[in-house]
Structures are given as C-alpha cells and as structure tokens.
C-alpha cells in the first residue's frame, strides 16, 4: 500500500498570484509510523513539542536549524519521495486550448498530471489531501473519479481512497507543505528579493541537495525530488 499526501499553494483562481503549486510526499504504508516518529524526534531535538506543526509560513531565523534538518532528513531518507507541479500563468489561461470548461477543470487536470506519473496499475494507493475549505469533499470525489476512470479502475482497487485530513494530523503532509512553500516562494520571485532571509537559505539548501536550481524541471527519471514546471502553450498568446 502506498500513501500519497498532497498539498497545494496559490490554488485559488482569483488570488492575484499567477502560478499554482501542487505537491505530494509519498511513502509505503509500512514506513508511515517510523517516519512520523523520526520527524517528531527532530522536533524534540530543537526543543519543540512533538506535535508542533511544520509549516513554510512558520520558517524564521530562530527556527532555521529545525527546517534545515528536516530538509536533510528528507533527502537522506530512503522511504520518502516528493513530486510537484509548478503551473505558471494561471490567471489568463485560454481554457478552450485545453478543452476545459473553466478554471476548475484545469485545476483537476493539473492534479491528475501531478499524480499520474507515480500511480501504477499493479499498485494500491490511498491519497490524503490537506483540508483547505468546506467545499473540498466535492473536489476530491471528482479527482478520484478522474484518476480511477483513466485507469479503468472502476472498482477503485488501485486508487482505494481519496480523503481529506488536517495537516496537523500528519508529519508527512507537513513536510510536503514545507517543500511546496519553498517552490512557491522561489517561483513568485520572493527568493530574489530576499536572498539573505531564512526562507531563501532553505531554498538554497533544497537546490544544493537536489543538485539543480528550483527554476528547472527534473529529468523524467528522477524520483526522489521530482518537479515539473508547466507553462501554457505558445499559441495561447
């Protein structure tokens, strides 16, 4: 059984931010408890409660050592993998180019693009998505139907469940928040404006451990930290 923990940043259609970041941190279900315990030990090491919630918005100079160690933990762990989509120029998309009815349909297609490359017909998957608002239940039902139908998984034997959870319930989801926060920070241009900030230093660490700046998509065969930068087709312009 594979567990996929998904989060999103800048995902609202009218937030005046011209990109969206989707991400998933995933592992084998048998490793979940061990990963939770290891991350909680890192929190304790930095004099925090084990249930302190890791979030990109909480990154500060006072906590930079904590977040740097969490990044190192991810890259050193054999049990965790991360995949993300950075979707550019979302504000003025011509949805007819992609046979979309509206922004919501494009949003689901981006989520499908995020997960499609890491879901295989001989596997079994539970997907957990961070609760953002009260309308999420309908959204995740549409997403599960889209993922299942494309694989002829009509009995939902491959993609068994798509559920909402609160981020404080899962250390793995919190780690996903940390990484998509870094990607959003970089691609919104905040990294260039604040090169000496704690957040920019963490972006540098991720780039160093990834061995590639965050401005570039990953090679297709990279599984540990895989990022794809999506941009509209040129004929939209």
Short mmCIF file of C-alpha atoms in Angstrom, two decimals:
data_model
loop_
_atom_site.label_atom_id
_atom_site.label_comp_id
_atom_site.label_asym_id
_atom_site.label_seq_id
_atom_site.Cartn_x
_atom_site.Cartn_y
_atom_site.Cartn_z
CA UNK A 1 0.00 0.00 0.00
CA UNK A 2 1.28 3.44 -0.98
CA UNK A 3 0.30 6.61 0.88
CA UNK A 4 0.27 9.91 -1.00
CA UNK A 5 -0.03 13.14 0.99
CA UNK A 6 -0.98 16.11 -1.19
CA UNK A 7 -0.95 19.85 -0.65
CA UNK A 8 -1.40 22.96 -2.76
CA UNK A 9 -0.33 26.60 -2.73
CA UNK A 10 -1.75 29.59 -4.62
CA UNK A 11 -4.53 27.35 -5.91
CA UNK A 12 -7.43 29.84 -5.88
CA UNK A 13 -8.44 31.30 -9.25
CA UNK A 14 -8.69 34.94 -8.12
CA UNK A 15 -5.84 35.25 -5.62
CA UNK A 16 -3.84 37.56 -7.94
CA UNK A 17 -0.90 35.15 -7.91
CA UNK A 18 -0.05 34.00 -11.42
CA UNK A 19 1.01 30.45 -10.58
CA UNK A 20 -0.13 27.40 -8.64
CA UNK A 21 1.99 24.76 -6.89
CA UNK A 22 0.74 21.22 -6.25
CA UNK A 23 2.82 18.66 -4.42
CA UNK A 24 2.72 15.16 -2.98
CA UNK A 25 5.00 13.50 -0.45
CA UNK A 26 4.64 9.73 -0.54
CA UNK A 27 5.82 6.51 1.07
CA UNK A 28 4.97 2.88 1.70
CA UNK A 29 2.28 2.48 4.37
CA UNK A 30 4.57 0.20 6.40
CA UNK A 31 7.03 3.11 6.83
CA UNK A 32 4.49 5.70 7.95
CA UNK A 33 4.83 5.24 11.71
CA UNK A 34 8.63 5.18 11.57
CA UNK A 35 8.68 8.43 9.55
CA UNK A 36 6.28 10.14 11.95
CA UNK A 37 8.46 9.12 14.90
CA UNK A 38 11.69 10.26 13.25
CA UNK A 39 10.28 13.68 12.41
CA UNK A 40 8.93 14.08 15.92
CA UNK A 41 12.37 13.27 17.32
CA UNK A 42 13.81 16.09 15.21
CA UNK A 43 11.22 18.47 16.70
CA UNK A 44 12.12 17.37 20.22
CA UNK A 45 15.82 17.85 19.45
CA UNK A 46 15.02 21.52 18.71
CA UNK A 47 13.08 21.92 21.97
CA UNK A 48 9.65 21.80 20.37
CA UNK A 49 6.63 19.72 21.23
CA UNK A 50 6.38 16.54 19.11
CA UNK A 51 3.08 17.77 17.67
CA UNK A 52 4.43 21.20 16.68
CA UNK A 53 3.11 21.77 13.15
CA UNK A 54 5.77 22.17 10.46
CA UNK A 55 4.73 24.89 8.01
CA UNK A 56 6.55 27.03 5.46
CA UNK A 57 4.82 30.10 6.90
CA UNK A 58 6.49 29.37 10.27
CA UNK A 59 10.04 29.47 8.87
CA UNK A 60 12.07 32.12 10.70
CA UNK A 61 15.71 32.79 11.61
CA UNK A 62 15.03 31.30 15.05
CA UNK A 63 13.83 28.02 13.56
CA UNK A 64 16.08 27.74 10.50
CA UNK A 65 18.13 24.91 12.04
CA UNK A 66 14.96 22.86 12.56
CA UNK A 67 13.79 23.30 8.98
CA UNK A 68 17.26 22.70 7.56
CA UNK A 69 17.45 19.41 9.46
CA UNK A 70 14.01 18.40 8.16
CA UNK A 71 15.16 19.06 4.59
CA UNK A 72 18.29 17.00 5.19
CA UNK A 73 16.13 14.26 6.70
CA UNK A 74 14.00 14.06 3.57
CA UNK A 75 16.96 13.86 1.20
CA UNK A 76 18.67 11.26 3.38
CA UNK A 77 15.58 9.08 3.81
CA UNK A 78 15.15 6.08 1.51
CA UNK A 79 11.46 5.91 2.35
CA UNK A 80 10.16 9.31 1.22
CA UNK A 81 9.69 10.75 -2.26
CA UNK A 82 8.29 14.05 -3.47
CA UNK A 83 6.68 15.17 -6.73
CA UNK A 84 5.37 18.60 -7.62
CA UNK A 85 3.83 20.62 -10.42
CA UNK A 86 4.52 24.34 -10.73
CA UNK A 87 1.82 25.65 -13.06
CA UNK A 88 2.68 29.07 -14.49
CA UNK A 89 0.50 31.86 -15.89
CA UNK A 90 -2.76 30.58 -14.41
CA UNK A 91 -4.56 33.93 -14.37
CA UNK A 92 -5.24 34.49 -18.06
CA UNK A 93 -5.38 30.96 -19.45
CA UNK A 94 -7.40 30.37 -22.58
CA UNK A 95 -9.10 27.23 -21.30
CA UNK A 96 -10.51 26.36 -24.73
CA UNK A 97 -6.96 25.47 -25.80
CA UNK A 98 -7.03 22.61 -23.28
CA UNK A 99 -10.66 21.63 -23.87
CA UNK A 100 -11.55 22.91 -20.40
CA UNK A 101 -14.88 24.41 -19.45
CA UNK A 102 -13.36 26.57 -16.73
CA UNK A 103 -10.59 27.02 -14.17
CA UNK A 104 -11.84 24.13 -12.02
CA UNK A 105 -11.47 21.62 -14.84
CA UNK A 106 -7.92 22.86 -15.50
CA UNK A 107 -7.19 22.52 -11.76
CA UNK A 108 -8.23 18.85 -11.80
CA UNK A 109 -6.10 18.24 -14.87
CA UNK A 110 -3.08 19.68 -13.05
CA UNK A 111 -3.77 17.39 -10.09
CA UNK A 112 -4.07 14.47 -12.49
CA UNK A 113 -0.73 15.47 -14.04
CA UNK A 114 0.80 15.54 -10.55
CA UNK A 115 -0.32 12.03 -9.61
CA UNK A 116 -0.49 10.18 -12.91
CA UNK A 117 3.27 9.57 -13.17
CA UNK A 118 3.52 7.88 -9.76
CA UNK A 119 0.39 5.71 -9.76
CA UNK A 120 0.76 2.31 -11.42
CA UNK A 121 -1.93 -0.29 -12.29
CA UNK A 122 -0.31 -3.03 -10.21
CA UNK A 123 -0.16 -0.83 -7.10
CA UNK A 124 -2.61 0.17 -4.39
CA UNK A 125 -2.94 3.77 -3.21
CA UNK A 126 -4.55 5.89 -0.52
CA UNK A 127 -4.44 9.63 -1.19
CA UNK A 128 -4.73 12.27 1.53
CA UNK A 129 -5.33 15.92 0.68
CA UNK A 130 -4.95 18.84 3.06
CA UNK A 131 -8.29 20.39 4.02
CA UNK A 132 -8.47 23.91 2.62
CA UNK A 133 -12.17 24.77 2.79
CA UNK A 134 -15.65 23.30 3.25
CA UNK A 135 -16.02 22.57 -0.47
CA UNK A 136 -13.19 20.06 -0.55
CA UNK A 137 -15.37 16.96 -0.30
CA UNK A 138 -16.84 17.52 -3.75
CA UNK A 139 -13.42 18.30 -5.23
CA UNK A 140 -11.78 15.11 -4.01
CA UNK A 141 -14.68 12.97 -5.29
CA UNK A 142 -14.21 14.46 -8.78
CA UNK A 143 -10.45 13.88 -8.53
CA UNK A 144 -10.83 10.24 -7.50
CA UNK A 145 -13.30 9.59 -10.31
CA UNK A 146 -10.93 11.15 -12.87
CA UNK A 147 -7.93 9.14 -11.66
CA UNK A 148 -9.87 5.87 -11.49
CA UNK A 149 -11.66 6.26 -14.82
CA UNK A 150 -8.44 6.88 -16.72
CA UNK A 151 -7.09 3.55 -15.43
CA UNK A 152 -10.35 1.64 -15.85
CA UNK A 153 -10.20 1.27 -12.07
CA UNK A 154 -13.98 1.28 -11.79
CA UNK A 155 -13.98 -0.81 -8.62
CA UNK A 156 -11.41 1.51 -7.03
CA UNK A 157 -8.99 -1.32 -6.36
CA UNK A 158 -5.91 0.71 -7.38
CA UNK A 159 -6.90 4.12 -6.02
CA UNK A 160 -8.80 2.95 -2.97
CA UNK A 161 -9.45 6.19 -1.17
CA UNK A 162 -9.04 9.93 -1.60
CA UNK A 163 -9.59 11.58 1.78
CA UNK A 164 -9.19 14.99 3.35
CA UNK A 165 -7.13 15.44 6.50
CA UNK A 166 -5.89 18.34 8.59
CA UNK A 167 -2.17 18.98 8.23
CA UNK A 168 -1.60 18.76 11.98
CA UNK A 169 -2.59 15.07 11.73
CA UNK A 170 0.36 14.08 9.55
CA UNK A 171 4.07 14.85 9.74
CA UNK A 172 4.42 13.73 6.12
CA UNK A 173 1.80 16.22 4.94
CA UNK A 174 3.59 18.92 6.93
CA UNK A 175 6.84 18.06 5.17
CA UNK A 176 5.01 18.40 1.84
CA UNK A 177 3.83 21.88 2.91
CA UNK A 178 7.44 22.84 3.59
CA UNK A 179 8.59 21.88 0.09
CA UNK A 180 5.71 23.37 -1.89
CA UNK A 181 6.09 26.52 0.18
CA UNK A 182 9.73 26.74 -0.92
CA UNK A 183 8.75 26.22 -4.57
CA UNK A 184 6.06 28.87 -4.40
CA UNK A 185 8.46 31.29 -2.69
CA UNK A 186 11.05 30.78 -5.43
CA UNK A 187 8.73 30.98 -8.42
CA UNK A 188 6.85 34.04 -7.14
CA UNK A 189 10.15 35.91 -7.20
CA UNK A 190 10.39 36.30 -3.43
CA UNK A 191 13.71 34.45 -3.34
CA UNK A 192 15.42 37.10 -5.47
CA UNK A 193 14.03 39.91 -3.34
CA UNK A 194 15.10 38.36 -0.02
CA UNK A 195 18.33 36.49 -0.70
CA UNK A 196 19.56 36.69 2.88
CA UNK A 197 16.32 35.60 4.53
CA UNK A 198 15.87 32.29 6.37
CA UNK A 199 13.47 31.12 3.67
CA UNK A 200 15.94 31.88 0.88
CA UNK A 201 18.63 29.94 2.73
CA UNK A 202 16.32 26.93 2.82
CA UNK A 203 15.66 27.33 -0.92
CA UNK A 204 19.45 27.26 -1.44
CA UNK A 205 19.70 24.09 0.65
CA UNK A 206 16.97 22.33 -1.36
CA UNK A 207 18.67 23.34 -4.63
CA UNK A 208 22.01 22.09 -3.34
CA UNK A 209 20.62 18.73 -2.20
CA UNK A 210 18.56 18.41 -5.36
CA UNK A 211 21.66 19.29 -7.43
CA UNK A 212 19.55 21.55 -9.64
CA UNK A 213 18.13 25.07 -9.14
CA UNK A 214 14.39 25.27 -8.50
CA UNK A 215 13.91 27.10 -11.78
CA UNK A 216 14.34 23.85 -13.74
CA UNK A 217 12.12 20.80 -14.16
CA UNK A 218 13.58 17.47 -13.06
CA UNK A 219 14.78 14.87 -15.55
CA UNK A 220 11.98 12.35 -16.09
CA UNK A 221 13.84 9.50 -14.40
CA UNK A 222 14.38 11.40 -11.12
CA UNK A 223 12.08 10.04 -8.42
CA UNK A 224 13.40 11.42 -5.13
CA UNK A 225 12.56 15.09 -5.75
CA UNK A 226 10.65 15.39 -8.99
CA UNK A 227 9.38 18.76 -10.16
CA UNK A 228 7.68 19.66 -13.42
CA UNK A 229 7.21 23.28 -14.50
CA UNK A 230 4.05 23.60 -16.59
CA UNK A 231 3.54 26.60 -18.87
CA UNK A 232 0.74 27.45 -21.33
CA UNK A 233 1.17 26.60 -24.97
CA UNK A 234 2.60 29.37 -27.09
CA UNK A 235 -0.47 29.51 -29.34
CA UNK A 236 -2.46 30.84 -26.40
CA UNK A 237 -0.75 34.18 -26.62
#
